Every structure is written in C-alpha cells, then in structure tokens.
C-alpha cells in the first residue's frame, strides 16, 4: 500500500518570486514594436458614404 504524505505539494514549497519575469515583460512591452505594426489611416470618403447609407437603412 502507498503511503500518503500529509505535507504540502512541491509546487507550494517554492521560494517567492523576485518579479524578474514581470520586469522583463514590462521592459519588452514599453519598447516600440518593430514588426507587425499596422498603420491605421483615415477612412476614405466612399467608405464613409457607404457606412451612412447602411446606417440609414438603404440597400445598394
């Protein structure tokens, strides 16, 4: 028969975090992105006209 330990699990006994992973995450998050940066331009007039047409309930 297997003996069951009454102590805590191994994961509960680890030393407290120093916060280095959080610090690295914040350092990376503060840097401007060099890849996958999408530039958002103003909507074109024709797109705005179509949006207003749909908003008024008119079909094409």
PDB file of C-alpha atoms in Angstrom:
ATOM      1  CA  UNK A   1       0.000   0.000   0.000  1.00  0.00           C
ATOM      2  CA  UNK A   2       1.249   3.502  -0.860  1.00  0.00           C
ATOM      3  CA  UNK A   3       1.961   5.975   1.927  1.00  0.00           C
ATOM      4  CA  UNK A   4       0.214   9.365   1.501  1.00  0.00           C
ATOM      5  CA  UNK A   5       2.157  12.380   2.724  1.00  0.00           C
ATOM      6  CA  UNK A   6       0.251  14.967   4.740  1.00  0.00           C
ATOM      7  CA  UNK A   7       2.637  17.768   3.732  1.00  0.00           C
ATOM      8  CA  UNK A   8       2.202  20.370   1.089  1.00  0.00           C
ATOM      9  CA  UNK A   9       2.724  19.732  -2.614  1.00  0.00           C
ATOM     10  CA  UNK A  10       6.121  20.505  -4.168  1.00  0.00           C
ATOM     11  CA  UNK A  11       4.664  23.488  -6.021  1.00  0.00           C
ATOM     12  CA  UNK A  12       3.514  25.000  -2.722  1.00  0.00           C
ATOM     13  CA  UNK A  13       7.025  24.905  -1.245  1.00  0.00           C
ATOM     14  CA  UNK A  14       8.856  27.021  -3.819  1.00  0.00           C
ATOM     15  CA  UNK A  15      10.583  30.255  -2.859  1.00  0.00           C
ATOM     16  CA  UNK A  16       8.762  33.549  -3.515  1.00  0.00           C
ATOM     17  CA  UNK A  17       9.189  35.191  -6.911  1.00  0.00           C
ATOM     18  CA  UNK A  18      11.601  38.076  -7.312  1.00  0.00           C
ATOM     19  CA  UNK A  19       9.464  39.681 -10.004  1.00  0.00           C
ATOM     20  CA  UNK A  20      12.117  39.382 -12.704  1.00  0.00           C
ATOM     21  CA  UNK A  21       9.704  37.832 -15.223  1.00  0.00           C
ATOM     22  CA  UNK A  22       7.261  40.702 -14.699  1.00  0.00           C
ATOM     23  CA  UNK A  23      10.067  43.246 -15.052  1.00  0.00           C
ATOM     24  CA  UNK A  24      11.205  41.681 -18.335  1.00  0.00           C
ATOM     25  CA  UNK A  25       7.631  41.617 -19.636  1.00  0.00           C
ATOM     26  CA  UNK A  26       7.174  45.313 -18.855  1.00  0.00           C
ATOM     27  CA  UNK A  27      10.547  46.171 -20.440  1.00  0.00           C
ATOM     28  CA  UNK A  28       9.530  44.439 -23.675  1.00  0.00           C
ATOM     29  CA  UNK A  29       6.049  45.984 -23.589  1.00  0.00           C
ATOM     30  CA  UNK A  30       7.483  49.524 -23.316  1.00  0.00           C
ATOM     31  CA  UNK A  31       9.668  49.179 -26.427  1.00  0.00           C
ATOM     32  CA  UNK A  32       8.033  50.198 -29.710  1.00  0.00           C
ATOM     33  CA  UNK A  33       7.119  47.277 -31.927  1.00  0.00           C
ATOM     34  CA  UNK A  34       9.316  46.716 -34.928  1.00  0.00           C
ATOM     35  CA  UNK A  35       7.214  44.030 -36.610  1.00  0.00           C
ATOM     36  CA  UNK A  36       3.514  43.537 -37.239  1.00  0.00           C
ATOM     37  CA  UNK A  37       2.833  47.247 -36.794  1.00  0.00           C
ATOM     38  CA  UNK A  38      -0.382  48.230 -38.541  1.00  0.00           C
ATOM     39  CA  UNK A  39      -0.795  51.820 -39.648  1.00  0.00           C
ATOM     40  CA  UNK A  40      -4.370  52.986 -39.384  1.00  0.00           C
ATOM     41  CA  UNK A  41      -5.289  55.625 -41.918  1.00  0.00           C
ATOM     42  CA  UNK A  42      -8.398  57.769 -42.009  1.00  0.00           C
ATOM     43  CA  UNK A  43     -11.380  56.167 -43.770  1.00  0.00           C
ATOM     44  CA  UNK A  44     -11.879  57.197 -47.361  1.00  0.00           C
ATOM     45  CA  UNK A  45     -14.892  59.286 -48.386  1.00  0.00           C
ATOM     46  CA  UNK A  46     -16.513  56.445 -50.349  1.00  0.00           C
ATOM     47  CA  UNK A  47     -16.338  54.171 -47.324  1.00  0.00           C
ATOM     48  CA  UNK A  48     -17.982  56.835 -45.177  1.00  0.00           C
ATOM     49  CA  UNK A  49     -20.752  57.289 -47.759  1.00  0.00           C
ATOM     50  CA  UNK A  50     -21.408  53.527 -47.756  1.00  0.00           C
ATOM     51  CA  UNK A  51     -21.489  53.440 -43.962  1.00  0.00           C
ATOM     52  CA  UNK A  52     -24.010  56.284 -43.810  1.00  0.00           C
ATOM     53  CA  UNK A  53     -26.140  54.585 -46.482  1.00  0.00           C
ATOM     54  CA  UNK A  54     -26.270  51.378 -44.436  1.00  0.00           C
ATOM     55  CA  UNK A  55     -26.967  53.341 -41.247  1.00  0.00           C
ATOM     56  CA  UNK A  56     -29.987  54.955 -42.898  1.00  0.00           C
ATOM     57  CA  UNK A  57     -31.260  51.501 -43.902  1.00  0.00           C
ATOM     58  CA  UNK A  58     -30.899  51.920 -47.663  1.00  0.00           C
ATOM     59  CA  UNK A  59     -29.823  48.937 -49.739  1.00  0.00           C
ATOM     60  CA  UNK A  60     -27.466  49.033 -52.685  1.00  0.00           C
TER      61      UNK A  60
END
